[in-house]
PDB file of C-alpha atoms in Angstrom:
ATOM      1  CA  MET A  63       0.097   0.159   0.232  1.00 49.00           C
ATOM      2  CA  PRO A  64       1.534   3.430  -1.139  1.00 61.00           C
ATOM      3  CA  GLY A  65       2.650   5.604   2.070  1.00 65.00           C
ATOM      4  CA  PRO A  66       1.430   9.277   2.282  1.00 73.00           C
ATOM      5  CA  ILE A  67       2.447  12.107  -0.436  1.00 83.00           C
ATOM      6  CA  GLN A  68       5.346  13.937   1.474  1.00 86.00           C
ATOM      7  CA  SER A  69       4.226  17.375  -0.220  1.00 87.00           C
ATOM      8  CA  LEU A  70       0.590  16.996   0.456  1.00 88.00           C
ATOM      9  CA  GLU A  71       1.581  16.176   4.391  1.00 89.00           C
ATOM     10  CA  ARG A  72       3.481  19.761   4.177  1.00 91.00           C
ATOM     11  CA  ALA A  73       0.885  21.601   2.244  1.00 90.00           C
ATOM     12  CA  ALA A  74      -1.531  20.568   5.151  1.00 89.00           C
ATOM     13  CA  ALA A  75       1.141  21.453   7.937  1.00 90.00           C
ATOM     14  CA  ILE A  76       1.423  25.072   6.670  1.00 89.00           C
ATOM     15  CA  LEU A  77      -2.672  25.256   6.288  1.00 89.00           C
ATOM     16  CA  ARG A  78      -2.883  24.018  10.122  1.00 87.00           C
ATOM     17  CA  LEU A  79      -0.215  26.111  11.122  1.00 88.00           C
ATOM     18  CA  LEU A  80      -1.996  29.339   9.328  1.00 86.00           C
ATOM     19  CA  ALA A  81      -4.858  28.445  10.699  1.00 82.00           C
ATOM     20  CA  GLY A  82      -3.796  29.132  14.551  1.00 74.00           C
ATOM     21  CA  GLY A  83      -1.601  31.212  16.202  1.00 61.00           C
ATOM     22  CA  GLU A  84      -1.301  34.517  14.637  1.00 62.00           C
ATOM     23  CA  ARG A  85      -2.701  33.847  11.238  1.00 65.00           C
ATOM     24  CA  ARG A  86      -0.520  35.989   9.650  1.00 82.00           C
ATOM     25  CA  LEU A  87       3.287  34.511   8.983  1.00 90.00           C
ATOM     26  CA  GLY A  88       6.260  35.397   6.885  1.00 90.00           C
ATOM     27  CA  LEU A  89       8.272  32.585   4.799  1.00 92.00           C
ATOM     28  CA  THR A  90      10.955  32.601   7.698  1.00 91.00           C
ATOM     29  CA  ASP A  91       7.910  32.120  10.159  1.00 91.00           C
ATOM     30  CA  VAL A  92       6.673  28.943   8.515  1.00 91.00           C
ATOM     31  CA  ALA A  93       9.573  27.651   7.357  1.00 92.00           C
ATOM     32  CA  SER A  94      11.282  27.380  10.433  1.00 91.00           C
ATOM     33  CA  SER A  95       8.241  26.292  12.040  1.00 90.00           C
ATOM     34  CA  LEU A  96       7.918  23.044  10.213  1.00 91.00           C
ATOM     35  CA  GLY A  97      11.452  22.666   9.845  1.00 92.00           C
ATOM     36  CA  LEU A  98      11.218  23.132   6.002  1.00 92.00           C
ATOM     37  CA  ALA A  99      13.989  24.694   3.836  1.00 92.00           C
ATOM     38  CA  LYS A 100      12.906  28.199   2.747  1.00 92.00           C
ATOM     39  CA  GLY A 101      12.830  27.160  -0.969  1.00 93.00           C
ATOM     40  CA  THR A 102      10.792  24.573  -0.261  1.00 93.00           C
ATOM     41  CA  ALA A 103       8.290  26.224   2.193  1.00 92.00           C
ATOM     42  CA  HIS A 104       8.066  29.050  -0.447  1.00 94.00           C
ATOM     43  CA  GLY A 105       7.334  26.596  -3.490  1.00 94.00           C
ATOM     44  CA  ILE A 106       4.540  25.201  -1.500  1.00 94.00           C
ATOM     45  CA  LEU A 107       3.082  28.660  -0.354  1.00 93.00           C
ATOM     46  CA  ARG A 108       3.261  29.790  -4.087  1.00 92.00           C
ATOM     47  CA  THR A 109       1.323  26.903  -5.121  1.00 93.00           C
ATOM     48  CA  LEU A 110      -1.746  27.334  -2.639  1.00 92.00           C
ATOM     49  CA  GLN A 111      -1.668  30.878  -3.536  1.00 91.00           C
ATOM     50  CA  GLN A 112      -2.518  30.022  -6.887  1.00 90.00           C
ATOM     51  CA  GLU A 113      -5.000  27.529  -5.736  1.00 88.00           C
ATOM     52  CA  GLY A 114      -6.758  30.353  -3.930  1.00 86.00           C
ATOM     53  CA  PHE A 115      -5.940  28.442  -0.624  1.00 87.00           C
ATOM     54  CA  VAL A 116      -3.387  30.829   0.659  1.00 90.00           C
ATOM     55  CA  GLU A 117      -3.288  34.843   0.217  1.00 90.00           C
ATOM     56  CA  GLN A 118      -0.203  37.080   0.621  1.00 90.00           C
ATOM     57  CA  GLU A 119      -0.568  40.990   2.063  1.00 87.00           C
ATOM     58  CA  PRO A 120       1.348  42.799  -0.668  1.00 86.00           C
ATOM     59  CA  VAL A 121       2.710  45.270   2.254  1.00 86.00           C
ATOM     60  CA  SER A 122       4.167  42.936   4.818  1.00 89.00           C
ATOM     61  CA  GLY A 123       4.476  39.723   2.546  1.00 91.00           C
ATOM     62  CA  LYS A 124       2.690  37.738   5.104  1.00 91.00           C
ATOM     63  CA  TYR A 125       0.942  34.848   3.975  1.00 92.00           C
ATOM     64  CA  GLN A 126      -2.848  33.930   5.736  1.00 88.00           C
ATOM     65  CA  LEU A 127      -5.485  31.602   4.603  1.00 86.00           C
ATOM     66  CA  GLY A 128      -7.255  32.126   1.433  1.00 83.00           C
ATOM     67  CA  ALA A 129     -10.891  32.646   0.407  1.00 72.00           C
ATOM     68  CA  GLU A 130     -11.304  29.274  -1.357  1.00 74.00           C
ATOM     69  CA  LEU A 131     -10.964  27.491   2.029  1.00 73.00           C
ATOM     70  CA  LEU A 132     -13.694  29.303   3.159  1.00 60.00           C
ATOM     71  CA  ARG A 133     -15.856  28.711   0.132  1.00 60.00           C
ATOM     72  CA  LEU A 134     -15.131  24.738   0.380  1.00 65.00           C
ATOM     73  CA  GLY A 135     -15.812  24.998   4.172  1.00 61.00           C
ATOM     74  CA  ASN A 136     -19.110  26.380   3.486  1.00 53.00           C
ATOM     75  CA  SER A 137     -19.792  23.629   0.666  1.00 60.00           C
ATOM     76  CA  TYR A 138     -19.221  21.209   3.248  1.00 62.00           C
ATOM     77  CA  LEU A 139     -21.076  22.723   6.143  1.00 52.00           C
ATOM     78  CA  ASP A 140     -24.229  23.203   3.601  1.00 71.00           C
ATOM     79  CA  VAL A 141     -24.032  19.519   2.622  1.00 80.00           C
ATOM     80  CA  HIS A 142     -23.824  18.134   6.457  1.00 81.00           C
ATOM     81  CA  GLU A 143     -26.710  20.799   7.390  1.00 84.00           C
ATOM     82  CA  LEU A 144     -28.838  19.350   4.790  1.00 88.00           C
ATOM     83  CA  ARG A 145     -28.063  15.767   5.290  1.00 88.00           C
ATOM     84  CA  ALA A 146     -28.533  16.407   9.466  1.00 88.00           C
ATOM     85  CA  ARG A 147     -31.997  18.286   8.558  1.00 88.00           C
ATOM     86  CA  ALA A 148     -33.394  15.311   5.957  1.00 91.00           C
ATOM     87  CA  LEU A 149     -32.372  12.448   8.271  1.00 92.00           C
ATOM     88  CA  VAL A 150     -35.750  11.910   9.963  1.00 93.00           C
ATOM     89  CA  TRP A 151     -37.890  12.975   6.901  1.00 96.00           C
ATOM     90  CA  THR A 152     -36.010  10.425   4.135  1.00 96.00           C
ATOM     91  CA  ASP A 153     -36.794   7.791   7.028  1.00 95.00           C
ATOM     92  CA  ASP A 154     -40.399   8.596   7.098  1.00 96.00           C
ATOM     93  CA  LEU A 155     -40.361   8.778   3.460  1.00 97.00           C
ATOM     94  CA  ALA A 156     -38.920   5.362   3.135  1.00 96.00           C
ATOM     95  CA  ARG A 157     -41.426   3.675   5.942  1.00 95.00           C
ATOM     96  CA  SER A 158     -44.383   5.309   4.096  1.00 95.00           C
ATOM     97  CA  SER A 159     -43.371   4.705   0.547  1.00 96.00           C
ATOM     98  CA  GLY A 160     -41.857   1.012   1.323  1.00 95.00           C
ATOM     99  CA  GLU A 161     -39.064   1.582  -1.045  1.00 96.00           C
ATOM    100  CA  ALA A 162     -35.504   3.292  -0.743  1.00 96.00           C
ATOM    101  CA  ALA A 163     -34.912   6.903  -0.128  1.00 97.00           C
ATOM    102  CA  TYR A 164     -31.942   9.101  -1.602  1.00 97.00           C
ATOM    103  CA  LEU A 165     -30.878  12.728  -0.800  1.00 96.00           C
ATOM    104  CA  GLY A 166     -28.506  13.994  -3.840  1.00 94.00           C
ATOM    105  CA  VAL A 167     -26.257  16.768  -4.465  1.00 92.00           C
ATOM    106  CA  LEU A 168     -24.857  18.416  -7.651  1.00 90.00           C
ATOM    107  CA  HIS A 169     -20.909  17.341  -7.381  1.00 84.00           C
ATOM    108  CA  GLN A 170     -19.054  18.089 -10.536  1.00 79.00           C
ATOM    109  CA  ASP A 171     -20.814  16.578 -13.407  1.00 85.00           C
ATOM    110  CA  GLY A 172     -23.168  14.114 -11.655  1.00 90.00           C
ATOM    111  CA  VAL A 173     -25.514  13.375  -8.570  1.00 93.00           C
ATOM    112  CA  LEU A 174     -23.214  12.853  -5.297  1.00 90.00           C
ATOM    113  CA  ILE A 175     -25.422  10.710  -3.091  1.00 91.00           C
ATOM    114  CA  VAL A 176     -25.085  12.025   0.601  1.00 90.00           C
ATOM    115  CA  HIS A 177     -27.918   9.995   2.442  1.00 93.00           C
ATOM    116  CA  HIS A 178     -29.607   6.377   1.682  1.00 94.00           C
ATOM    117  CA  VAL A 179     -32.377   5.113   3.760  1.00 94.00           C
ATOM    118  CA  PHE A 180     -32.590   1.200   2.695  1.00 94.00           C
ATOM    119  CA  ARG A 181     -36.316  -0.015   1.553  1.00 93.00           C
ATOM    120  CA  PRO A 182     -37.895  -1.200   4.889  1.00 91.00           C
ATOM    121  CA  ASP A 183     -37.617  -4.773   4.022  1.00 89.00           C
ATOM    122  CA  ASP A 184     -35.690  -7.880   4.311  1.00 80.00           C
ATOM    123  CA  SER A 185     -33.878  -7.849   1.065  1.00 86.00           C
ATOM    124  CA  ARG A 186     -30.260  -7.353   0.390  1.00 87.00           C
ATOM    125  CA  GLN A 187     -29.310  -3.953  -0.026  1.00 86.00           C
ATOM    126  CA  ALA A 188     -26.009  -2.127  -0.568  1.00 87.00           C
ATOM    127  CA  LEU A 189     -25.503   1.430   0.907  1.00 86.00           C
ATOM    128  CA  GLU A 190     -24.896   3.770  -1.631  1.00 88.00           C
ATOM    129  CA  VAL A 191     -24.000   7.128   0.281  1.00 87.00           C
ATOM    130  CA  GLY A 192     -20.577   8.747  -1.709  1.00 85.00           C
ATOM    131  CA  ALA A 193     -21.955   6.891  -5.017  1.00 88.00           C
ATOM    132  CA  MET A 194     -22.296   9.095  -8.192  1.00 91.00           C
ATOM    133  CA  HIS A 195     -25.316   8.802 -10.188  1.00 95.00           C
ATOM    134  CA  PRO A 196     -25.740  10.361 -13.879  1.00 95.00           C
ATOM    135  CA  LEU A 197     -27.368  14.202 -14.065  1.00 95.00           C
ATOM    136  CA  HIS A 198     -29.436  13.543 -17.311  1.00 95.00           C
ATOM    137  CA  SER A 199     -30.875  10.212 -16.901  1.00 97.00           C
ATOM    138  CA  THR A 200     -31.790   9.836 -12.753  1.00 97.00           C
ATOM    139  CA  ALA A 201     -34.890  11.444 -11.133  1.00 98.00           C
ATOM    140  CA  LEU A 202     -32.421  13.366  -8.747  1.00 98.00           C
ATOM    141  CA  GLY A 203     -30.549  14.367 -11.568  1.00 97.00           C
ATOM    142  CA  LYS A 204     -33.223  16.164 -13.896  1.00 97.00           C
ATOM    143  CA  VAL A 205     -34.542  17.770 -10.539  1.00 97.00           C
ATOM    144  CA  LEU A 206     -31.228  19.320  -9.978  1.00 96.00           C
ATOM    145  CA  SER A 207     -30.537  20.086 -13.919  1.00 96.00           C
ATOM    146  CA  ALA A 208     -33.903  21.610 -13.990  1.00 96.00           C
ATOM    147  CA  PHE A 209     -33.813  23.897 -10.831  1.00 95.00           C
ATOM    148  CA  ASP A 210     -29.865  24.304 -10.570  1.00 91.00           C
ATOM    149  CA  PRO A 211     -28.458  26.880 -13.332  1.00 90.00           C
ATOM    150  CA  VAL A 212     -24.911  25.245 -12.774  1.00 88.00           C
ATOM    151  CA  ALA A 213     -26.436  21.744 -12.825  1.00 91.00           C
ATOM    152  CA  HIS A 214     -27.850  22.852 -16.099  1.00 94.00           C
ATOM    153  CA  ASN A 215     -24.683  23.815 -18.057  1.00 90.00           C
ATOM    154  CA  GLU A 216     -23.303  20.850 -16.272  1.00 89.00           C
ATOM    155  CA  VAL A 217     -25.769  18.455 -18.087  1.00 93.00           C
ATOM    156  CA  THR A 218     -26.005  20.295 -21.069  1.00 91.00           C
ATOM    157  CA  GLU A 219     -22.234  20.692 -21.794  1.00 88.00           C
ATOM    158  CA  HIS A 220     -21.308  17.163 -21.507  1.00 87.00           C
ATOM    159  CA  GLU A 221     -22.724  14.193 -23.508  1.00 88.00           C
ATOM    160  CA  ARG A 222     -25.505  12.472 -22.142  1.00 93.00           C
ATOM    161  CA  ALA A 223     -24.746   8.771 -22.598  1.00 94.00           C
ATOM    162  CA  SER A 224     -27.513   6.044 -23.787  1.00 95.00           C
ATOM    163  CA  LEU A 225     -28.042   3.731 -20.892  1.00 96.00           C
ATOM    164  CA  THR A 226     -30.957   2.057 -21.631  1.00 96.00           C
ATOM    165  CA  ALA A 227     -33.226   2.187 -24.881  1.00 96.00           C
ATOM    166  CA  ARG A 228     -35.567   4.986 -22.578  1.00 96.00           C
ATOM    167  CA  THR A 229     -32.771   6.962 -21.826  1.00 96.00           C
ATOM    168  CA  VAL A 230     -33.226  10.793 -23.266  1.00 95.00           C
ATOM    169  CA  THR A 231     -30.251  12.128 -24.809  1.00 95.00           C
ATOM    170  CA  ASP A 232     -31.283  14.745 -27.837  1.00 95.00           C
ATOM    171  CA  ILE A 233     -30.718  18.209 -26.177  1.00 95.00           C
ATOM    172  CA  THR A 234     -34.237  19.376 -27.369  1.00 96.00           C
ATOM    173  CA  ASP A 235     -36.113  16.293 -26.043  1.00 96.00           C
ATOM    174  CA  PHE A 236     -34.008  16.716 -22.693  1.00 96.00           C
ATOM    175  CA  GLU A 237     -34.792  20.322 -22.700  1.00 96.00           C
ATOM    176  CA  ALA A 238     -38.843  19.549 -22.785  1.00 97.00           C
ATOM    177  CA  LEU A 239     -38.103  17.279 -19.923  1.00 96.00           C
ATOM    178  CA  LEU A 240     -36.529  19.907 -17.900  1.00 96.00           C
ATOM    179  CA  ASP A 241     -39.179  22.222 -18.790  1.00 97.00           C
ATOM    180  CA  LEU A 242     -42.037  19.413 -17.709  1.00 97.00           C
ATOM    181  CA  THR A 243     -40.187  19.244 -14.453  1.00 97.00           C
ATOM    182  CA  ARG A 244     -39.988  22.676 -13.465  1.00 96.00           C
ATOM    183  CA  ALA A 245     -43.848  22.798 -14.213  1.00 96.00           C
ATOM    184  CA  ARG A 246     -45.149  20.250 -11.993  1.00 96.00           C
ATOM    185  CA  GLY A 247     -42.234  20.273  -9.867  1.00 96.00           C
ATOM    186  CA  TRP A 248     -40.765  16.861  -9.482  1.00 97.00           C
ATOM    187  CA  ALA A 249     -38.976  14.506 -12.028  1.00 97.00           C
ATOM    188  CA  ALA A 250     -39.407  10.758 -12.995  1.00 97.00           C
ATOM    189  CA  ASP A 251     -37.000   8.265 -14.051  1.00 97.00           C
ATOM    190  CA  LEU A 252     -38.888   5.346 -15.803  1.00 96.00           C
ATOM    191  CA  GLU A 253     -35.997   2.563 -16.926  1.00 96.00           C
ATOM    192  CA  GLU A 254     -33.912   5.562 -17.912  1.00 97.00           C
ATOM    193  CA  THR A 255     -30.715   4.654 -15.827  1.00 97.00           C
ATOM    194  CA  TRP A 256     -31.328   1.001 -14.736  1.00 96.00           C
ATOM    195  CA  GLU A 257     -33.898  -1.561 -16.638  1.00 96.00           C
ATOM    196  CA  GLY A 258     -36.869  -2.266 -14.202  1.00 96.00           C
ATOM    197  CA  VAL A 259     -36.062   0.793 -11.957  1.00 96.00           C
ATOM    198  CA  ALA A 260     -38.132   3.864 -11.486  1.00 97.00           C
ATOM    199  CA  SER A 261     -37.978   6.616  -9.312  1.00 98.00           C
ATOM    200  CA  VAL A 262     -39.138  10.120  -8.551  1.00 98.00           C
ATOM    201  CA  ALA A 263     -37.449  13.204  -6.680  1.00 98.00           C
ATOM    202  CA  ALA A 264     -38.317  16.655  -5.797  1.00 98.00           C
ATOM    203  CA  PRO A 265     -36.159  19.789  -5.380  1.00 97.00           C
ATOM    204  CA  VAL A 266     -34.926  20.840  -1.569  1.00 95.00           C
ATOM    205  CA  TYR A 267     -34.346  24.513  -1.032  1.00 92.00           C
ATOM    206  CA  ASP A 268     -32.565  26.653   1.402  1.00 87.00           C
ATOM    207  CA  ARG A 269     -33.371  29.627   3.468  1.00 85.00           C
ATOM    208  CA  ARG A 270     -32.316  31.613   0.217  1.00 81.00           C
ATOM    209  CA  ARG A 271     -35.090  29.760  -1.984  1.00 85.00           C
ATOM    210  CA  MET A 272     -32.067  28.342  -3.745  1.00 85.00           C
ATOM    211  CA  PRO A 273     -32.056  24.480  -4.720  1.00 89.00           C
ATOM    212  CA  VAL A 274     -29.572  22.804  -2.559  1.00 90.00           C
ATOM    213  CA  GLY A 275     -30.308  19.050  -3.142  1.00 93.00           C
ATOM    214  CA  ALA A 276     -32.889  16.608  -4.130  1.00 96.00           C
ATOM    215  CA  VAL A 277     -34.999  13.934  -2.806  1.00 98.00           C
ATOM    216  CA  GLY A 278     -36.566  10.751  -3.742  1.00 98.00           C
ATOM    217  CA  ILE A 279     -37.384   7.329  -4.022  1.00 98.00           C
ATOM    218  CA  THR A 280     -36.056   4.366  -6.155  1.00 97.00           C
ATOM    219  CA  GLY A 281     -37.781   0.952  -6.607  1.00 96.00           C
ATOM    220  CA  ALA A 282     -38.794  -1.888  -9.091  1.00 95.00           C
ATOM    221  CA  VAL A 283     -41.246  -0.352 -11.822  1.00 95.00           C
ATOM    222  CA  GLU A 284     -43.821  -3.019 -11.001  1.00 95.00           C
ATOM    223  CA  ARG A 285     -43.989  -1.391  -7.365  1.00 95.00           C
ATOM    224  CA  VAL A 286     -43.751   2.124  -7.941  1.00 95.00           C
ATOM    225  CA  CYS A 287     -45.595   2.748 -11.074  1.00 94.00           C
ATOM    226  CA  ASP A 288     -49.126   1.957 -12.254  1.00 92.00           C
ATOM    227  CA  GLU A 289     -50.919   2.635 -15.531  1.00 88.00           C
ATOM    228  CA  GLY A 290     -50.450   6.323 -15.535  1.00 83.00           C
ATOM    229  CA  GLY A 291     -46.641   6.454 -14.718  1.00 92.00           C
ATOM    230  CA  ILE A 292     -45.237   6.959 -11.223  1.00 95.00           C
ATOM    231  CA  GLN A 293     -48.006   6.059  -8.622  1.00 96.00           C
ATOM    232  CA  ALA A 294     -49.637   9.425  -7.328  1.00 96.00           C
ATOM    233  CA  ARG A 295     -49.384   8.562  -3.817  1.00 96.00           C
ATOM    234  CA  LEU A 296     -45.257   8.415  -4.211  1.00 97.00           C
ATOM    235  CA  VAL A 297     -45.109  11.782  -6.021  1.00 97.00           C
ATOM    236  CA  ALA A 298     -47.264  13.469  -3.256  1.00 97.00           C
ATOM    237  CA  ALA A 299     -44.814  11.694  -0.524  1.00 97.00           C
ATOM    238  CA  VAL A 300     -41.731  12.770  -2.039  1.00 98.00           C
ATOM    239  CA  ARG A 301     -42.957  16.141  -2.602  1.00 97.00           C
ATOM    240  CA  ASP A 302     -44.042  16.681   1.119  1.00 97.00           C
ATOM    241  CA  CYS A 303     -40.561  15.254   1.927  1.00 97.00           C
ATOM    242  CA  ALA A 304     -38.849  17.806   0.008  1.00 96.00           C
ATOM    243  CA  ARG A 305     -41.047  20.604   1.478  1.00 96.00           C
ATOM    244  CA  ALA A 306     -40.417  19.408   4.789  1.00 95.00           C
ATOM    245  CA  VAL A 307     -36.438  19.552   4.462  1.00 95.00           C
ATOM    246  CA  SER A 308     -36.835  22.644   3.019  1.00 94.00           C
ATOM    247  CA  ARG A 309     -38.616  24.232   5.688  1.00 93.00           C
ATOM    248  CA  ASP A 310     -36.593  22.806   8.349  1.00 91.00           C
ATOM    249  CA  LEU A 311     -33.423  24.703   6.025  1.00 88.00           C
ATOM    250  CA  GLY A 312     -35.345  27.923   6.496  1.00 87.00           C
ATOM    251  CA  ALA A 313     -37.227  28.021   2.845  1.00 87.00           C
ATOM    252  CA  ALA A 314     -40.365  29.995   2.987  1.00 74.00           C
ATOM    253  CA  ARG A 315     -43.851  29.589   1.196  1.00 64.00           C
ATOM    254  CA  PHE A 316     -44.186  25.821   1.478  1.00 55.00           C
TER     255      PHE A 316
END
């Protein structure tokens, strides 16, 4: 098993050093505190500065933590709060629907599953927290693509792979699906990602009325659907769950 990468360890040590004490340190201070050669410390600081993790004061030349770290920290806190607020409601959703419940957020060009509640039966199931699902074919992904402009850009700028015979890949047809999602407030996946599997999802909003994720259920077509598509009671259950989580995040008008 490969060992730790020394340069990354040193970069992490520099960030921890800048996060404590005086918060602003010169090159000599950083190098001496960590036992590094000045050239090594300077190279790491310059790289961190280029990536936005470190800033250098123009007058004193001292270094401090950069804004990119704050952005990443806020992103982590947002996801952490979203998951925490959704725990009880997604448990209730899985119990009332009889299907597996998922909470997903946009990550790069896909949907990152941040919470997964097993279907409440004795069947064998695998935990999918941390898994990446497609944006263009899943119900969670369509919801994010319809209501989040960043997700919309990601899904329209990347190739939409044909995963089953039902996957919608044409951009005109796909935009029509997103228009339908916006109009009714939820999205469906009828065997577009996996054969024999259907899902339904709705958006979750924060106190700024910004879409921060999507919640939904997934199950076998014969359980989730009836002659008209997704069962109306399951659509209502998912939408109620999404509204409840949104309210707990401070969103109004629910």
